Short mmCIF file of C-alpha atoms in Angstrom, two decimals:
data_model
loop_
_atom_site.label_atom_id
_atom_site.label_comp_id
_atom_site.label_asym_id
_atom_site.label_seq_id
_atom_site.Cartn_x
_atom_site.Cartn_y
_atom_site.Cartn_z
CA UNK A 1 -68.88 193.60 -72.99
CA UNK A 2 -72.25 192.77 -71.48
CA UNK A 3 -73.90 195.67 -73.27
CA UNK A 4 -72.42 194.65 -76.63
CA UNK A 5 -73.46 191.04 -76.18
CA UNK A 6 -76.99 192.09 -75.30
CA UNK A 7 -77.05 194.28 -78.39
CA UNK A 8 -75.88 191.40 -80.59
CA UNK A 9 -78.48 189.12 -79.05
CA UNK A 10 -81.24 191.64 -79.76
CA UNK A 11 -80.09 191.95 -83.38
CA UNK A 12 -80.12 188.17 -83.76
CA UNK A 13 -83.59 187.94 -82.21
CA UNK A 14 -84.88 190.67 -84.51
CA UNK A 15 -83.52 188.91 -87.59
CA UNK A 16 -84.99 185.62 -86.44
CA UNK A 17 -88.37 187.31 -86.06
CA UNK A 18 -88.04 188.62 -89.62
CA UNK A 19 -87.40 185.09 -90.85
CA UNK A 20 -83.65 185.52 -91.45
CA UNK A 21 -81.89 182.28 -90.59
CA UNK A 22 -78.45 180.81 -91.36
CA UNK A 23 -78.56 178.58 -94.40
CA UNK A 24 -75.37 176.63 -93.70
CA UNK A 25 -75.39 173.59 -91.43
CA UNK A 26 -74.07 174.16 -88.84
CA UNK A 27 -73.83 177.97 -88.85
CA UNK A 28 -70.68 179.67 -87.63
CA UNK A 29 -70.60 180.94 -84.05
CA UNK A 30 -71.78 184.56 -83.70
CA UNK A 31 -73.34 184.35 -87.17
CA UNK A 32 -74.84 187.62 -88.39
CA UNK A 33 -75.59 187.04 -92.07
CA UNK A 34 -74.81 184.93 -95.12
CA UNK A 35 -73.05 186.79 -97.90
CA UNK A 36 -73.96 186.45 -101.60
CA UNK A 37 -72.69 183.28 -103.21
CA UNK A 38 -69.93 183.19 -105.78
CA UNK A 39 -72.05 183.60 -108.90
CA UNK A 40 -74.61 185.91 -107.32
CA UNK A 41 -74.62 189.66 -107.75
CA UNK A 42 -72.47 191.43 -105.18
CA UNK A 43 -74.14 194.44 -103.60
CA UNK A 44 -70.93 196.31 -102.78
CA UNK A 45 -67.98 197.35 -104.97
CA UNK A 46 -64.85 195.21 -104.73
CA UNK A 47 -62.14 196.57 -102.47
CA UNK A 48 -59.07 194.96 -100.95
CA UNK A 49 -58.13 195.73 -97.36
CA UNK A 50 -54.51 194.56 -97.71
CA UNK A 51 -52.73 192.59 -100.43
CA UNK A 52 -49.33 190.91 -100.74
CA UNK A 53 -49.50 190.20 -104.48
CA UNK A 54 -52.06 190.32 -107.27
CA UNK A 55 -51.83 189.54 -110.99
CA UNK A 56 -53.78 187.74 -113.71
CA UNK A 57 -53.08 184.28 -112.23
CA UNK A 58 -53.06 184.56 -108.45
CA UNK A 59 -53.70 186.87 -105.55
CA UNK A 60 -52.44 186.67 -101.97
CA UNK A 61 -54.04 188.53 -99.08
CA UNK A 62 -52.67 188.61 -95.50
CA UNK A 63 -54.84 188.10 -92.44
CA UNK A 64 -53.64 190.33 -89.63
CA UNK A 65 -54.86 190.16 -86.05
CA UNK A 66 -54.94 193.83 -85.13
CA UNK A 67 -54.61 193.43 -81.37
CA UNK A 68 -52.60 191.47 -78.82
CA UNK A 69 -49.23 191.21 -80.59
CA UNK A 70 -47.55 194.00 -78.66
CA UNK A 71 -48.90 192.59 -75.40
CA UNK A 72 -47.47 189.16 -76.19
CA UNK A 73 -44.03 190.67 -76.80
CA UNK A 74 -44.28 192.58 -73.52
CA UNK A 75 -45.15 189.46 -71.53
CA UNK A 76 -42.52 187.39 -73.37
CA UNK A 77 -39.80 189.86 -72.35
CA UNK A 78 -41.16 190.26 -68.81
CA UNK A 79 -41.46 186.54 -68.11
CA UNK A 80 -38.01 185.88 -69.59
CA UNK A 81 -36.59 188.46 -67.18
CA UNK A 82 -38.46 186.90 -64.24
CA UNK A 83 -37.25 183.45 -65.25
CA UNK A 84 -33.67 184.70 -65.25
CA UNK A 85 -34.12 186.12 -61.77
CA UNK A 86 -35.64 182.84 -60.59
CA UNK A 87 -32.75 180.79 -61.98
CA UNK A 88 -30.24 183.13 -60.37
CA UNK A 89 -32.03 182.87 -57.02
CA UNK A 90 -32.16 179.07 -57.01
CA UNK A 91 -28.57 178.82 -58.19
CA UNK A 92 -27.04 180.97 -55.49
CA UNK A 93 -29.35 180.17 -52.58
CA UNK A 94 -29.10 177.28 -50.16
CA UNK A 95 -31.81 174.68 -50.53
CA UNK A 96 -32.22 171.84 -48.07
CA UNK A 97 -33.40 168.41 -49.03
CA UNK A 98 -36.86 169.22 -47.74
CA UNK A 99 -39.20 168.01 -50.49
CA UNK A 100 -41.82 170.66 -49.78
CA UNK A 101 -39.25 173.43 -50.08
CA UNK A 102 -37.80 171.97 -53.26
CA UNK A 103 -41.25 171.52 -54.81
CA UNK A 104 -42.37 175.04 -53.86
CA UNK A 105 -39.22 176.45 -55.46
CA UNK A 106 -38.73 174.43 -58.64
CA UNK A 107 -42.28 173.64 -59.75
CA UNK A 108 -43.28 177.34 -60.16
CA UNK A 109 -39.94 177.91 -61.92
CA UNK A 110 -40.61 175.02 -64.29
CA UNK A 111 -44.12 176.29 -65.06
CA UNK A 112 -42.73 179.75 -65.72
CA UNK A 113 -40.16 178.25 -68.11
CA UNK A 114 -42.95 176.49 -70.06
CA UNK A 115 -44.85 179.79 -70.28
CA UNK A 116 -41.74 181.64 -71.49
CA UNK A 117 -41.11 179.05 -74.21
CA UNK A 118 -44.76 179.24 -75.30
CA UNK A 119 -44.69 183.03 -75.59
CA UNK A 120 -41.34 183.12 -77.38
CA UNK A 121 -42.44 180.49 -79.89
CA UNK A 122 -45.65 182.43 -80.49
CA UNK A 123 -44.02 185.80 -81.18
CA UNK A 124 -41.01 184.43 -83.08
CA UNK A 125 -42.49 181.64 -85.21
CA UNK A 126 -46.25 182.13 -85.52
CA UNK A 127 -46.99 184.27 -88.60
CA UNK A 128 -48.77 187.54 -87.99
CA UNK A 129 -50.75 187.81 -91.18
CA UNK A 130 -51.03 184.18 -92.31
CA UNK A 131 -52.00 184.51 -95.99
CA UNK A 132 -54.64 183.10 -98.30
CA UNK A 133 -53.92 182.62 -101.99
CA UNK A 134 -56.53 182.66 -104.73
CA UNK A 135 -55.57 181.06 -108.04
CA UNK A 136 -58.23 181.94 -110.58
CA UNK A 137 -56.69 179.87 -113.38
CA UNK A 138 -57.03 176.72 -111.28
CA UNK A 139 -60.11 177.94 -109.35
CA UNK A 140 -58.39 176.92 -106.12
CA UNK A 141 -57.89 178.60 -102.74
CA UNK A 142 -54.76 177.91 -100.69
CA UNK A 143 -55.02 178.69 -96.98
CA UNK A 144 -51.90 179.02 -94.84
CA UNK A 145 -52.70 177.90 -91.30
CA UNK A 146 -50.31 177.60 -88.37
CA UNK A 147 -50.93 174.76 -85.97
CA UNK A 148 -49.91 175.41 -82.39
CA UNK A 149 -50.75 173.67 -79.12
CA UNK A 150 -50.62 174.61 -75.46
CA UNK A 151 -47.58 172.34 -75.10
CA UNK A 152 -44.48 174.41 -75.92
CA UNK A 153 -42.18 171.42 -76.37
CA UNK A 154 -44.22 170.00 -79.25
CA UNK A 155 -43.48 170.97 -82.83
CA UNK A 156 -45.59 173.80 -84.21
CA UNK A 157 -45.89 173.76 -87.96
CA UNK A 158 -47.85 175.25 -90.86
CA UNK A 159 -50.67 173.35 -92.51
CA UNK A 160 -51.73 174.26 -96.05
CA UNK A 161 -55.39 173.65 -96.86
CA UNK A 162 -56.49 173.57 -100.50
CA UNK A 163 -60.13 174.08 -101.46
CA UNK A 164 -62.16 174.32 -104.64
CA UNK A 165 -63.51 177.83 -105.07
CA UNK A 166 -66.89 176.46 -106.15
CA UNK A 167 -67.43 174.83 -102.73
CA UNK A 168 -66.90 178.01 -100.68
CA UNK A 169 -69.67 180.05 -99.04
CA UNK A 170 -69.14 183.19 -96.95
CA UNK A 171 -70.63 184.18 -93.60
CA UNK A 172 -70.26 187.45 -91.74
CA UNK A 173 -69.72 187.32 -87.98
CA UNK A 174 -70.27 190.16 -85.52
CA UNK A 175 -67.74 190.12 -82.69
CA UNK A 176 -68.73 191.80 -79.43
CA UNK A 177 -65.51 191.88 -77.37
CA UNK A 178 -63.93 195.15 -76.23
CA UNK A 179 -60.58 194.57 -77.97
CA UNK A 180 -62.07 192.63 -80.85
CA UNK A 181 -65.29 194.45 -81.69
CA UNK A 182 -66.19 194.43 -85.35
CA UNK A 183 -66.84 192.14 -88.28
CA UNK A 184 -65.20 188.99 -89.58
CA UNK A 185 -65.67 187.01 -92.76
CA UNK A 186 -65.61 183.23 -92.47
CA UNK A 187 -65.43 181.01 -95.54
CA UNK A 188 -67.26 177.70 -95.16
CA UNK A 189 -66.39 174.73 -97.37
CA UNK A 190 -69.46 172.65 -98.09
CA UNK A 191 -69.95 169.29 -99.70
CA UNK A 192 -70.54 169.86 -103.43
CA UNK A 193 -74.19 170.71 -104.09
CA UNK A 194 -75.11 170.92 -100.39
CA UNK A 195 -75.01 173.38 -97.48
CA UNK A 196 -73.35 170.87 -95.15
CA UNK A 197 -70.15 172.44 -93.82
CA UNK A 198 -66.99 170.33 -93.82
CA UNK A 199 -64.45 172.99 -92.86
CA UNK A 200 -64.03 176.74 -92.32
CA UNK A 201 -61.32 179.33 -92.49
CA UNK A 202 -61.17 183.04 -91.67
CA UNK A 203 -60.91 185.32 -94.69
CA UNK A 204 -60.32 188.41 -92.56
CA UNK A 205 -59.93 188.94 -88.86
CA UNK A 206 -61.97 191.67 -87.22
CA UNK A 207 -62.42 194.92 -89.13
CA UNK A 208 -64.28 197.91 -87.76
CA UNK A 209 -66.31 198.75 -90.86
CA UNK A 210 -68.86 196.31 -92.20
CA UNK A 211 -68.37 197.87 -95.64
CA UNK A 212 -64.70 196.81 -95.61
CA UNK A 213 -65.82 193.23 -94.96
CA UNK A 214 -68.40 193.40 -97.75
CA UNK A 215 -65.87 194.92 -100.15
CA UNK A 216 -63.28 192.21 -99.49
CA UNK A 217 -65.69 189.36 -100.19
CA UNK A 218 -66.94 191.16 -103.30
CA UNK A 219 -63.35 191.59 -104.47
CA UNK A 220 -62.58 187.87 -104.06
CA UNK A 221 -65.69 186.91 -106.02
CA UNK A 222 -65.00 189.39 -108.82
CA UNK A 223 -61.35 188.37 -109.02
CA UNK A 224 -62.10 184.63 -109.26
CA UNK A 225 -64.64 185.37 -112.01
CA UNK A 226 -61.96 187.30 -113.95
CA UNK A 227 -63.91 190.55 -113.63
CA UNK A 228 -62.13 193.91 -113.36
CA UNK A 229 -61.03 194.64 -109.81
CA UNK A 230 -58.96 197.41 -108.21
CA UNK A 231 -55.43 196.38 -107.27
CA UNK A 232 -54.77 199.15 -104.73
CA UNK A 233 -55.71 198.14 -101.15
CA UNK A 234 -57.19 200.37 -98.50
CA UNK A 235 -54.19 199.82 -96.23
CA UNK A 236 -50.60 199.56 -97.42
CA UNK A 237 -48.72 199.45 -94.10
CA UNK A 238 -48.44 196.06 -92.44
CA UNK A 239 -48.67 195.89 -88.62
CA UNK A 240 -45.26 195.43 -87.02
CA UNK A 241 -44.44 191.92 -85.86
CA UNK A 242 -40.85 192.60 -84.65
CA UNK A 243 -39.92 189.11 -85.79
CA UNK A 244 -36.31 188.97 -87.05
CA UNK A 245 -37.04 186.53 -89.88
CA UNK A 246 -39.73 185.48 -92.33
CA UNK A 247 -42.35 183.33 -90.60
CA UNK A 248 -44.37 182.39 -93.69
CA UNK A 249 -42.75 179.58 -95.66
CA UNK A 250 -44.84 177.89 -98.33
CA UNK A 251 -43.78 174.36 -99.25
CA UNK A 252 -41.99 174.50 -102.62
CA UNK A 253 -44.49 172.34 -104.51
CA UNK A 254 -47.53 174.22 -103.19
CA UNK A 255 -45.81 177.57 -103.75
CA UNK A 256 -45.28 176.61 -107.41
CA UNK A 257 -48.79 175.27 -107.87
CA UNK A 258 -50.54 178.20 -106.20
CA UNK A 259 -48.73 180.81 -108.32
CA UNK A 260 -48.96 179.24 -111.77
CA UNK A 261 -51.63 178.36 -114.30
CA UNK A 262 -52.27 174.68 -115.17
CA UNK A 263 -50.79 175.16 -118.65
CA UNK A 264 -47.55 176.52 -117.20
CA UNK A 265 -47.25 173.53 -114.85
CA UNK A 266 -47.84 171.10 -117.69
CA UNK A 267 -45.27 172.87 -119.87
CA UNK A 268 -42.63 172.63 -117.15
CA UNK A 269 -43.34 168.95 -116.38
CA UNK A 270 -43.41 167.91 -120.01
CA UNK A 271 -39.98 169.29 -120.86
#
């Protein structure tokens, strides 16, 4: 990891020496370059990485984290097994009223129970592949985010963020971790007519090829401008989540809005 970080630092220093600086304020962490704006000429052909749906009105792309999911399932099963053993031990063993003995027995068990609940909620309810929808008739982007906390007893829930396409700017990030090496695309939402960032969302988690990242951003821009785009993605097989039920549930009103044109909505409401 140290070698990769040093390499990234050298690249950043070289670009700074060449006069290449982030234009958005503030820039995203691990910034590597700004991508062409919406109306600018894209330098790479459009190409989807994965897609859930695409038609003349809307497009939905999933955002898969390509590492860590199998490990979380492994630790969820392992810790659940250990918790069961711990409960069995404390149930059938004799414990005195010594406070130190009780604390040393039950506090670790309670902490393990919190960790088990956290892992199970993560693998069972957190979507792997939280989607983003692009509605080119409305010129809106709908981002499905899942809000979780470190406290397993609190309610985790999805949050839908809606942005105007015209306010979005893209930045490419170079990740330097061993399991997460590659390129990400972040979309920054700026105040209209400025480069002042109000919010950000990830368009794609880490991909190994920078050309895949370029192609995805080019595809989104071409699609929202109603230009011809390919509908076949590079990858058709979704990573396994092993979750027994659907974890992505759009609210009914947003699901309707994000998949219809304004005229269709007006027609339905005026009947």
